Amino acid sequence: MQNTVTPTHCPYCALQCGMNLTPAADGTVEVGERADFPVNRGALCGKGRTAPQVLASGARLTSPLVRSDGGELVPAGWDEALDRIAGGLARTRAERGADAVGVFGGGGLTNEKAYALGKFARVVLGTSQIDYNGRFCMSSAAAAGTKAFGLDRGLPFPLEDVPRTGCVILVGSNPAETMPPSLRYFTELRENGGTLIVVDPRRTRTAEQADLHLAPRPGTDLALALGMLHLVVAEGRVDERYVEERTAGWEEARAAAMAHWPEYVERITGVSVPELREAVRLFCAPEAAMVLTARGPEQQAKGTDTVGAWINLCLATGRAGRPLSGYGCLTGQGNGQGGREHGQKADQLPGYRRLTDPAARLHVAGVWGVDPDSLPGPGLSAYELLDALGTDVRALLLMGSNPVVSAPRAAHVEERIRSLDFLAVCDVVLSETAALADVVLPVTQWAEETGTTTNLEGRVLLRRRAVTPPDGVRGDLEVLHGLADRLGVEKGFPTEPEEVFEELRRASAGGPADYSGIDYRRLGEGNGVFWPCPAPGADGPPHPGTPRLFLDRFATGDGRARFAAVAHRPSAEEPDEAYPVLLTTGRVLAQYQSGAQTRRVAELNAAAPGPFVELHPRLAARLGAAEGDPLAVVSRRGRAVAPARITTGIRPDTVFMPFHWPGEGRANTLTNPALDPTSRMPEFKVCAVRVEVAR
């Protein structure tokens, strides 16, 4: 290790905060502020500050593991491990067909890895069965945004615009805990005279900062948005000229909203009519305003319609495609945006091209040097793929995901994974899923490799290698190269990230997510480039990138945004006599996603040592539960047990559990895999449960 400072980015959430890394003489890595990066301006949360602790050999894998005849995972050499994986995949493909082999990726993979993994699945394996855990992140927002605007990018404007708008409605998001450095944008908004409205069934740390907190019953965000649009119409607040000039489908959407009068919405949501009217007044009073959604409204079986209703509110009031206004989604995973743009998703090719589009297939096949007809069609979505394991899909290659903890109906998913004929996992640590594998490969992580990610703003960033990985650890690109070679494809899978990115540029050229005008040199000289960024003409200057979308026209055929004619409908599973309480799930400040990495950091475990059940004092009194008592939460899918945490900051009809832990406190044992018909997003955020003291 050299004692030099390397500017790079955090491995965790979609802010992709800038940081400086300096290797120390004792082998540790120091994290320093990087004040020049505009997204976090030097600020880091506890997860970012402690991220290098997972680099330590005691916390991570440093040798391939293979399943012995005795059933144990034992160390092995790389050639043996790769031979076993290639043999397992080839054998399954020969015996049962290409689609009996599945690939499951992750939203934390760099753009280069995501691109190579999608290419590997379709060119080397010939399988349609590839998807990734980003399907569980913002797929409903992506589907709704594509329907409305013709293009999906998490935020169509940079975060720096947030403090300069007049009002923000933050729906189902708790950035104070999920992405703390972003909270300053909302604080500055209020300091500048703007207002913040938070929609959340819990009074979170973020909700405590709001001018108005609306606490709807879980699963009723769609009705809330429709009720607000009803009031916009009834109170004469529609921007009629904007609607006429820049949108389509208003009459149908208007009619649907008018069926959701305020008193009706109050009965559904529990949000009072005066609160609804105040929210509309605050949103419509300033010249500019925004709606930002996160997993709360999106992780529902009606998530696409719910996001569509919030977009309707922006369109009806002229708050999209205008300066300092618009709809945006706060992406969760580090590369959740780029991860789906370049081929991990079951229905997409690089550049955010549709797999069913003949022109897209022709273009990408030309870059890959294959026949377009050889490319398989769309496969199963993430949960459907996991549900098919052991039956239709018999072998699985998994990279950078831990579905044993993170998937809905997790006990069932674990059972399906155990039923596979063959499982290979590439990961930094021995996650709960990796522990079930036939072969586990130890791979490099963020500070040990170079690659690009795309943050929640659509800003493409360069992560730089700062330290040398331990002996015995290889990069995911090396893994794919080695497997492709063993499976008969000797070329097309380079191991150098920049070489992969150059091919990605060509594959994305002309697509909705066009990266062709971006290269490593440019990324290394600045603070990222916003896509789309097409390559310049022969003598033209470099394209500047596109920080703000839709200011002139939307990305639809006629340039108009589309309203969504949607109506409220119940959640897939409503409370009844047997399961009378609603469960919602989410994250806590000190842990991240399935916790596979953060649970290995002592400081983070001290701050958040385990799961809990958050409930209102009235519900606790009915149960006879005291603070810290073990509570059993039971759904139709299973049972979880965790200590009670009693607070007035949650609705009396609702309990909350964080989803970072395995074992008896695994929240996703309970969650409902009911899928949104468009996005195929599972309904993580609402299901019916009963709660009892676990004597």
XYZ file of C-alpha atoms in Angstrom:
695
model
C 0.000 0.000 0.000
C 1.198 3.496 -0.812
C 0.534 6.316 1.608
C -1.387 8.385 -0.947
C -4.813 10.000 -0.861
C -7.312 8.588 -3.329
C -10.551 10.488 -4.035
C -13.397 8.011 -4.445
C -17.002 7.320 -3.386
C -18.809 5.511 -0.565
C -19.907 1.903 -1.261
C -23.347 2.230 0.290
C -26.413 4.285 -0.704
C -27.284 6.063 -3.944
C -25.881 9.397 -2.822
C -22.472 7.890 -3.610
C -20.882 10.429 -1.263
C -17.389 11.601 -2.101
C -14.622 10.566 0.287
C -10.828 10.401 0.409
C -9.068 7.163 1.328
C -5.547 6.995 2.731
C -3.838 3.662 3.503
C -2.005 3.737 6.833
C 1.243 1.996 7.746
C -0.570 -0.518 9.962
C -2.680 -1.764 7.048
C -5.832 0.113 7.961
C -7.468 2.694 5.714
C -8.363 6.189 6.894
C -11.460 7.955 5.578
C -11.251 11.696 5.022
C -13.664 14.375 3.906
C -13.896 15.262 0.243
C -15.436 18.706 0.395
C -15.171 19.312 -3.358
C -17.835 16.717 -4.203
C -21.128 18.622 -4.464
C -23.547 15.894 -3.356
C -22.329 15.493 0.239
C -19.845 18.395 0.487
C -17.633 16.375 2.808
C -20.342 15.032 5.121
C -20.432 11.273 5.747
C -22.695 9.062 7.829
C -21.446 6.382 10.201
C -21.663 3.702 7.530
C -19.417 5.676 5.184
C -16.912 6.531 7.900
C -16.558 2.890 8.942
C -16.722 1.322 5.468
C -13.003 0.413 5.373
C -13.483 -1.900 8.354
C -15.061 -4.437 6.002
C -11.794 -4.431 4.022
C -10.078 -6.167 6.941
C -9.343 -9.836 6.391
C -11.133 -10.829 9.578
C -14.420 -9.469 8.242
C -14.332 -10.749 4.680
C -13.607 -13.752 2.507
C -10.052 -14.263 1.262
C -10.242 -17.721 -0.343
C -12.691 -19.560 -2.598
C -14.849 -22.075 -0.755
C -16.293 -25.296 -2.149
C -18.760 -27.737 -0.673
C -16.951 -30.884 0.443
C -18.291 -34.436 0.327
C -19.029 -34.007 4.013
C -21.250 -31.009 3.320
C -18.930 -28.323 4.681
C -17.579 -25.284 2.846
C -13.804 -25.689 2.693
C -11.047 -23.527 1.145
C -10.048 -24.297 -2.426
C -7.930 -22.874 -5.223
C -9.348 -20.565 -7.873
C -9.012 -23.036 -10.732
C -10.907 -25.712 -8.825
C -13.636 -23.260 -7.828
C -14.088 -21.857 -11.342
C -14.035 -25.353 -12.838
C -16.780 -26.419 -10.449
C -18.950 -23.422 -11.321
C -18.471 -23.832 -15.069
C -19.189 -27.540 -14.750
C -22.338 -26.995 -12.699
C -23.731 -24.401 -15.090
C -22.804 -26.382 -18.210
C -24.228 -29.615 -16.856
C -27.558 -27.998 -15.989
C -27.762 -26.274 -19.367
C -27.003 -29.522 -21.226
C -29.516 -31.565 -19.254
C -32.376 -29.093 -18.887
C -31.848 -26.247 -21.344
C -30.417 -22.741 -21.111
C -33.327 -21.302 -19.124
C -32.716 -23.824 -16.345
C -29.682 -21.663 -15.488
C -30.392 -18.382 -13.715
C -28.363 -15.276 -12.893
C -29.171 -12.911 -10.018
C -27.300 -9.631 -9.674
C -27.174 -6.681 -7.322
C -27.732 -2.946 -7.221
C -24.312 -2.458 -5.670
C -22.402 -3.764 -8.699
C -20.565 -1.165 -10.759
C -21.830 -0.307 -14.233
C -19.036 -2.403 -15.713
C -19.987 -5.461 -13.674
C -23.701 -5.071 -14.334
C -23.015 -4.751 -18.055
C -20.700 -7.766 -18.144
C -23.102 -9.883 -16.078
C -26.003 -9.196 -18.433
C -23.823 -9.963 -21.435
C -22.567 -13.156 -19.786
C -26.107 -14.379 -19.128
C -27.300 -13.748 -22.681
C -24.193 -14.532 -24.729
C -22.364 -17.239 -22.758
C -25.244 -18.980 -20.979
C -27.957 -18.092 -23.502
C -30.463 -17.753 -20.691
C -33.351 -15.321 -20.341
C -33.400 -15.877 -16.582
C -31.521 -12.851 -15.233
C -32.742 -10.185 -12.843
C -31.377 -8.358 -9.811
C -32.267 -7.078 -6.369
C -32.770 -3.573 -7.753
C -36.194 -4.840 -8.797
C -36.971 -4.502 -5.081
C -35.712 -0.915 -4.994
C -37.350 1.594 -7.357
C -38.894 -0.462 -10.147
C -42.380 0.986 -9.532
C -41.032 4.528 -9.797
C -39.144 3.525 -12.931
C -42.281 2.084 -14.517
C -44.414 5.100 -13.614
C -41.752 7.566 -14.722
C -41.343 5.821 -18.059
C -45.107 5.844 -18.615
C -45.411 9.522 -17.727
C -42.236 11.030 -19.144
C -40.925 8.443 -21.617
C -37.729 8.093 -19.583
C -36.741 6.901 -16.122
C -33.980 8.646 -14.227
C -34.294 8.733 -10.444
C -34.003 12.502 -10.153
C -34.465 14.558 -13.321
C -32.585 17.388 -11.639
C -29.553 17.632 -9.318
C -29.996 17.592 -5.565
C -28.722 21.173 -5.463
C -32.126 22.259 -6.831
C -34.006 20.953 -3.769
C -33.201 23.852 -1.369
C -34.128 26.365 -4.064
C -37.676 25.150 -4.693
C -40.728 26.354 -2.761
C -42.162 23.113 -1.374
C -41.180 19.457 -1.292
C -43.569 16.580 -0.604
C -41.442 13.669 0.588
C -43.466 10.451 0.314
C -42.399 7.314 2.170
C -38.802 8.372 2.651
C -36.673 8.815 5.763
C -33.381 10.291 4.517
C -32.368 11.305 8.053
C -31.656 7.598 8.591
C -31.295 6.124 5.099
C -29.035 8.787 3.533
C -28.166 11.278 6.290
C -25.906 13.625 4.281
C -28.917 14.475 2.089
C -30.908 15.842 5.021
C -29.062 19.159 4.699
C -30.917 19.800 1.429
C -34.256 19.722 3.224
C -32.914 21.768 6.126
C -31.663 24.388 3.670
C -35.025 24.322 1.898
C -36.730 25.437 5.100
C -33.983 27.955 5.898
C -34.644 29.484 2.469
C -38.345 29.889 3.267
C -39.587 26.729 1.591
C -41.797 24.102 3.195
C -41.375 20.364 3.709
C -44.293 17.933 3.808
C -43.488 14.377 4.906
C -45.863 11.492 4.199
C -45.098 8.509 6.438
C -47.114 6.325 8.844
C -44.283 6.820 11.366
C -43.025 10.035 12.893
C -39.458 9.439 11.758
C -36.440 11.640 12.321
C -37.215 13.154 8.931
C -40.876 13.737 9.758
C -39.797 15.614 12.879
C -38.145 18.191 10.582
C -41.282 18.743 8.489
C -43.657 21.693 8.412
C -46.482 19.191 7.937
C -46.445 15.457 8.684
C -49.190 13.323 7.134
C -49.423 9.825 8.647
C -51.603 7.711 6.347
C -52.483 4.110 6.972
C -49.911 1.905 5.190
C -50.982 1.047 1.665
C -53.137 4.149 1.139
C -50.651 6.573 -0.460
C -52.528 6.223 -3.759
C -55.769 7.459 -2.210
C -53.904 10.320 -0.525
C -52.435 11.552 -3.815
C -55.820 11.275 -5.536
C -57.484 13.201 -2.717
C -54.967 16.003 -3.065
C -55.510 16.132 -6.837
C -59.271 16.266 -6.240
C -58.741 19.369 -4.098
C -56.427 20.919 -6.700
C -59.266 20.652 -9.214
C -62.031 21.695 -6.804
C -60.101 24.739 -5.610
C -59.201 25.909 -9.117
C -55.474 25.319 -8.748
C -54.922 23.445 -12.052
C -52.396 25.062 -14.412
C -54.713 24.850 -17.386
C -52.281 26.303 -19.917
C -49.509 23.894 -18.934
C -51.890 20.934 -19.048
C -53.034 21.976 -22.517
C -49.577 22.574 -23.936
C -47.427 19.880 -22.325
C -49.567 16.897 -21.292
C -52.011 14.254 -22.546
C -54.670 12.170 -20.802
C -55.886 14.841 -18.390
C -59.616 14.298 -18.740
C -59.406 10.632 -17.781
C -57.085 11.320 -14.850
C -59.245 14.207 -13.706
C -62.361 12.027 -13.723
C -60.586 9.353 -11.681
C -59.408 11.905 -9.114
C -62.844 13.474 -8.730
C -64.148 10.127 -7.451
C -61.845 10.563 -4.424
C -63.455 13.372 -2.492
C -61.726 14.501 0.730
C -64.047 12.840 3.252
C -63.760 9.532 1.385
C -59.973 9.820 1.372
C -59.978 10.652 5.072
C -61.835 7.394 5.801
C -59.333 5.391 3.736
C -56.103 7.026 4.863
C -56.810 8.425 8.322
C -55.452 11.798 7.151
C -57.977 14.491 8.078
C -59.613 16.788 5.541
C -57.993 19.902 7.108
C -54.576 18.246 6.768
C -55.306 17.418 3.130
C -56.315 21.013 2.420
C -53.227 22.365 4.161
C -50.965 20.056 2.157
C -52.534 21.268 -1.098
C -52.196 24.894 -0.025
C -48.527 24.518 0.881
C -47.742 22.666 -2.337
C -49.548 25.074 -4.647
C -48.592 28.382 -2.992
C -45.017 28.786 -4.312
C -44.054 29.114 -7.950
C -42.002 25.900 -7.874
C -42.455 22.609 -6.004
C -41.378 18.964 -6.070
C -42.671 15.528 -5.136
C -40.022 12.973 -4.143
C -40.974 9.345 -3.487
C -39.063 6.403 -2.043
C -39.824 2.844 -1.061
C -42.926 3.668 1.009
C -45.313 4.208 -1.917
C -43.243 2.152 -4.361
C -42.967 -1.197 -2.543
C -46.637 -1.966 -2.973
C -48.606 -4.191 -5.305
C -50.054 -0.956 -6.692
C -46.778 0.960 -6.561
C -46.732 1.980 -10.227
C -50.230 3.459 -9.986
C -49.344 5.143 -6.691
C -46.296 6.879 -8.138
C -48.381 7.731 -11.212
C -50.877 9.525 -8.974
C -48.136 11.627 -7.385
C -46.812 12.457 -10.851
C -50.362 13.515 -11.782
C -50.258 16.038 -8.949
C -47.075 17.539 -10.407
C -48.472 17.643 -13.933
C -51.825 19.163 -13.015
C -50.085 22.009 -11.189
C -47.431 22.553 -13.854
C -44.633 21.234 -11.641
C -42.703 18.992 -14.064
C -40.258 19.936 -16.774
C -39.864 23.402 -15.286
C -36.936 24.886 -13.354
C -36.772 23.854 -9.682
C -39.886 21.691 -10.066
C -40.715 18.102 -10.830
C -41.198 14.543 -9.722
C -38.211 12.495 -8.572
C -37.417 9.189 -6.912
C -34.803 8.793 -4.172
C -33.010 5.656 -5.304
C -31.802 3.424 -2.469
C -28.942 1.156 -3.547
C -25.520 2.488 -4.444
C -25.843 1.744 -8.155
C -29.547 1.010 -8.322
C -29.809 3.478 -11.213
C -26.902 2.273 -13.351
C -27.486 -1.340 -12.393
C -30.718 -1.509 -14.349
C -29.606 0.707 -17.224
C -27.049 -1.707 -18.603
C -28.529 -5.162 -18.726
C -29.064 -6.842 -15.352
C -32.815 -6.447 -15.535
C -34.882 -9.235 -17.078
C -36.380 -7.066 -19.820
C -33.594 -4.631 -20.671
C -30.410 -4.318 -22.708
C -27.581 -1.807 -22.172
C -28.448 1.854 -22.585
C -31.871 1.220 -21.030
C -32.981 -0.397 -24.278
C -35.978 -2.724 -24.331
C -35.116 -6.353 -24.917
C -38.204 -6.762 -27.109
C -37.238 -3.906 -29.461
C -35.768 -5.343 -32.713
C -33.655 -2.219 -33.302
C -32.245 -2.425 -29.777
C -31.401 -6.099 -30.212
C -29.707 -5.370 -33.535
C -27.592 -2.571 -32.084
C -26.429 -4.426 -28.983
C -25.860 -7.683 -30.867
C -23.641 -5.742 -33.271
C -21.515 -4.476 -30.392
C -21.345 -7.987 -28.940
C -20.605 -9.630 -32.281
C -23.510 -12.073 -32.134
C -26.662 -12.773 -34.131
C -29.594 -10.701 -32.785
C -31.775 -13.808 -32.992
C -29.454 -15.569 -30.557
C -30.343 -13.164 -27.766
C -33.036 -14.630 -25.483
C -36.204 -12.718 -24.708
C -37.345 -11.314 -21.354
C -37.182 -13.626 -18.368
C -38.775 -13.750 -14.941
C -38.698 -10.789 -12.570
C -36.657 -11.005 -9.358
C -39.165 -12.599 -6.986
C -40.594 -14.830 -9.724
C -37.077 -16.005 -10.531
C -36.375 -16.780 -6.868
C -39.725 -18.570 -6.605
C -38.798 -20.743 -9.612
C -35.530 -21.963 -8.104
C -35.344 -25.719 -7.763
C -38.158 -26.274 -10.256
C -37.797 -24.412 -13.572
C -34.418 -22.896 -12.661
C -32.019 -25.517 -11.305
C -28.655 -23.707 -11.181
C -27.966 -20.127 -10.131
C -25.023 -17.735 -10.350
C -25.526 -14.952 -7.805
C -23.486 -11.756 -7.476
C -23.749 -9.126 -4.771
C -27.122 -9.984 -3.247
C -28.414 -11.715 -0.114
C -32.027 -12.767 -0.826
C -32.186 -15.105 2.181
C -32.544 -11.907 4.227
C -33.742 -9.325 1.698
C -36.409 -11.093 -0.358
C -40.109 -11.115 0.572
C -41.487 -14.356 2.021
C -37.881 -15.038 2.897
C -38.352 -18.461 4.486
C -39.877 -19.695 1.232
C -37.071 -18.120 -0.799
C -34.496 -19.779 1.458
C -36.243 -23.104 0.905
C -36.148 -22.591 -2.887
C -32.435 -21.712 -2.773
C -31.711 -24.848 -0.742
C -33.525 -26.923 -3.381
C -31.202 -25.870 -6.221
C -29.039 -28.459 -7.934
C -26.188 -25.953 -7.957
C -25.550 -22.498 -6.452
C -22.502 -20.277 -6.942
C -22.151 -16.983 -5.064
C -19.678 -14.139 -5.569
C -19.471 -11.910 -2.508
C -17.167 -9.981 -0.228
C -18.423 -11.719 2.920
C -20.012 -15.057 3.759
C -23.596 -13.825 3.694
C -26.551 -15.949 4.754
C -27.118 -16.795 1.083
C -23.447 -17.525 0.380
C -23.442 -19.968 3.288
C -25.865 -22.155 1.295
C -23.752 -22.228 -1.880
C -21.868 -25.061 -3.528
C -19.089 -22.619 -4.452
C -18.330 -19.192 -2.955
C -15.907 -16.815 -4.660
C -14.257 -13.997 -2.666
C -14.379 -10.842 -4.770
C -12.995 -7.338 -4.509
C -14.979 -4.473 -3.077
C -15.230 -0.785 -3.716
C -11.842 0.468 -2.474
C -9.980 -2.408 -4.138
C -11.204 -1.848 -7.684
C -11.907 0.868 -10.209
C -15.311 1.259 -11.823
C -18.229 3.587 -12.401
C -21.546 3.991 -10.638
C -24.553 6.197 -11.349
C -26.041 7.994 -8.372
C -29.639 8.955 -7.690
C -29.281 12.142 -9.757
C -28.169 10.255 -12.886
C -24.604 11.461 -12.256
C -22.061 8.939 -13.581
C -19.091 8.735 -11.194
C -15.660 7.137 -11.116
C -14.755 5.040 -8.093
C -10.988 4.689 -7.922
C -8.955 1.816 -6.583
C -7.211 2.932 -3.387
C -5.778 -0.285 -1.919
C -4.553 -3.662 -3.100
C -6.947 -6.541 -2.399
C -5.738 -9.433 -0.237
C -4.113 -12.431 -1.850
C -6.760 -14.902 -2.906
C -9.337 -12.253 -3.862
C -10.262 -11.460 -7.479
C -12.580 -9.031 -9.225
C -16.011 -9.962 -10.586
C -14.816 -9.124 -14.100
C -12.028 -11.700 -13.683
C -14.625 -14.217 -12.523
C -16.798 -13.674 -15.596
C -13.746 -13.831 -17.877
C -12.670 -17.127 -16.323
C -16.124 -18.653 -16.535
C -16.718 -17.485 -20.102
C -13.406 -19.008 -21.165
C -14.289 -22.322 -19.524
C -17.707 -22.284 -21.183
C -16.261 -21.808 -24.653
C -16.328 -18.031 -25.136
C -12.701 -16.935 -25.215
C -13.193 -13.283 -26.178
C -15.538 -10.480 -25.193
C -15.064 -10.470 -21.419
C -12.087 -8.252 -20.597
C -10.906 -7.917 -17.023
C -9.960 -4.224 -17.119
C -12.886 -1.987 -16.062
C -12.022 0.829 -18.473
C -12.046 -1.580 -21.411
C -15.477 -2.827 -20.343
C -16.712 0.762 -19.996
C -15.541 1.592 -23.524
C -17.692 -1.256 -24.830
C -20.581 -0.119 -22.605
C -20.335 3.334 -24.213
C -20.810 1.807 -27.666
C -23.648 -0.433 -26.496
C -25.484 2.488 -24.867
C -25.006 4.903 -27.789
C -28.338 6.181 -29.045
C -30.282 4.551 -26.221
C -32.334 6.351 -23.575
C -29.423 6.079 -21.103
C -26.707 7.197 -23.514
C -23.220 7.129 -21.948
C -21.312 7.313 -25.238
C -19.959 10.805 -24.558
C -18.506 9.807 -21.160
C -15.054 8.323 -20.611
C -12.728 7.640 -17.696
C -10.542 10.656 -18.457
C -13.508 12.987 -18.257
C -14.832 11.391 -15.084
C -11.404 11.584 -13.496
C -11.165 15.315 -14.114
C -14.488 16.342 -12.585
C -17.360 15.440 -10.297
C -19.282 13.200 -12.652
C -21.354 13.603 -15.802
C -25.146 13.426 -15.987
C -26.628 11.125 -18.599
C -27.830 11.262 -21.299
C -24.487 12.338 -22.692
C -24.169 11.339 -26.359
C -20.853 11.301 -28.147
C -20.064 14.494 -30.067
C -19.946 14.668 -33.824
C -16.656 14.463 -35.722
C -15.656 18.057 -35.024
C -18.101 18.952 -32.270
C -17.298 19.802 -28.661
C -17.990 17.243 -25.899
C -21.606 17.028 -24.817
C -21.971 18.704 -21.381
C -24.290 16.036 -19.987
C -27.879 16.651 -18.930
C -28.297 17.688 -15.286
C -31.931 18.731 -15.868
C -34.316 16.724 -18.005
C -37.574 17.660 -19.739
C -37.175 21.456 -19.695
C -38.036 21.668 -23.407
C -40.006 18.477 -23.981
C -40.635 15.110 -22.410
C -39.058 11.959 -23.843
C -42.305 10.713 -25.379
C -43.061 10.531 -29.085
C -44.964 13.816 -29.107
C -43.005 15.459 -26.302
C -46.004 15.493 -23.944
C -46.145 13.958 -20.478
C -48.857 11.380 -19.866
C -51.308 11.487 -16.975
C -52.200 8.153 -15.364
C -55.906 7.435 -14.945
C -55.701 5.503 -11.673
C -58.036 4.758 -8.771
C -57.471 3.596 -5.202
C -57.711 -0.104 -4.495
C -57.027 -2.056 -1.293
C -53.676 -3.593 -0.537
C -53.166 -7.197 -1.551
C -53.685 -8.216 2.078
C -55.927 -6.194 4.381
C -56.281 -6.776 8.147
C -58.981 -9.160 9.351
C -59.989 -10.838 12.584
C -57.097 -13.304 12.484
C -54.464 -10.743 11.439
C -55.765 -7.378 12.668
C -52.590 -5.235 12.539
C -50.582 -3.792 9.634
C -46.842 -4.406 9.335
C -44.535 -2.033 7.501
C -40.770 -2.426 7.152
C -37.737 -0.243 6.552
C -34.196 0.666 7.485
C -32.372 2.113 10.478
C -29.489 4.561 10.541
C -26.599 2.254 11.434
C -27.350 -0.722 9.169
C -27.672 -1.131 5.402
C -29.887 -3.428 3.305
C -29.507 -7.079 4.407
C -26.727 -6.055 6.807
C -24.277 -8.543 5.301
C -21.465 -5.980 5.520
C -22.601 -3.478 8.164
C -23.304 -6.231 10.692
C -19.556 -6.914 10.627
C -18.678 -3.423 11.923
C -18.545 -3.167 15.731
C -19.449 0.532 15.889
C -22.552 0.014 13.751
C -23.628 -3.058 15.705
C -23.294 -1.130 18.950
C -25.647 1.521 17.573
C -28.133 -0.965 16.094
C -27.503 -4.416 17.587
C -30.611 -6.218 16.407
C -34.189 -6.191 15.191
C -37.125 -4.721 17.084
C -40.870 -4.258 16.788
C -41.996 -0.654 16.976
C -45.575 -0.209 18.215
C -47.865 2.430 19.693
C -48.577 2.521 23.472
C -52.269 1.785 22.865
C -51.448 -1.410 20.993
C -48.852 -2.319 23.637
C -51.454 -1.866 26.363
C -53.912 -4.144 24.570
C -51.213 -6.793 24.289
C -49.966 -6.334 27.846
C -46.484 -5.626 26.440
C -43.778 -3.551 28.088
C -40.673 -1.977 26.560
C -38.201 -4.706 25.610
C -40.644 -7.602 25.905
C -40.202 -10.203 23.152
C -43.025 -9.819 20.641
C -44.058 -12.430 18.105
C -45.266 -10.935 14.825
C -47.126 -13.521 12.772
C -48.302 -13.304 9.168
C -49.698 -15.903 6.800
C -46.111 -16.612 5.733
C -44.336 -17.068 9.041
C -43.345 -15.761 12.451
C -40.668 -13.323 13.635
C -39.713 -12.465 17.209
C -37.997 -9.257 18.374
C -38.065 -6.897 21.373
C -40.815 -4.300 21.713
C -39.967 -0.658 21.151
C -42.921 1.455 22.299
C -43.399 4.932 20.815
C -46.157 7.425 20.060
C -44.441 8.032 16.711
C -46.316 5.258 14.932
C -49.978 4.702 14.152
C -51.865 2.511 16.675
C -52.951 0.140 13.882
C -49.408 -0.410 12.592
C -46.150 -2.036 13.673
C -42.740 -1.452 12.116
C -39.752 -3.811 11.801
C -36.343 -3.127 10.222
C -35.234 -5.784 7.754
C -31.436 -5.970 8.249
C -31.183 -9.175 10.298
C -31.511 -12.920 9.704
C -32.749 -15.500 12.176
C -35.896 -15.319 14.269
C -36.069 -11.529 13.891
C -36.048 -11.638 10.086
C -38.752 -9.164 9.061
C -38.966 -10.522 5.522
C -40.183 -13.844 6.835
C -43.475 -11.971 7.152
C -43.659 -9.798 4.036
C -46.017 -10.386 1.151
C -44.657 -11.267 -2.320
C -47.806 -9.982 -4.058
C -46.501 -8.254 -7.202
C -47.296 -4.987 -8.924
C -48.683 -5.996 -12.351
C -46.386 -3.575 -14.207
C -43.158 -3.264 -12.229
C -43.283 -6.726 -10.589
C -42.374 -5.035 -7.298
C -43.335 -7.104 -4.227
C -45.536 -5.556 -1.545
C -42.858 -5.185 1.155
C -44.464 -2.158 2.769
C -47.806 -3.531 3.939
C -49.173 -6.879 5.091
C -51.596 -8.142 7.727
C -50.164 -9.582 10.947
C -51.094 -10.426 14.491
C -48.857 -9.443 17.382
C -48.537 -11.236 20.693
C -46.132 -11.287 23.615
C -43.776 -14.236 23.140
C -43.927 -15.679 26.652
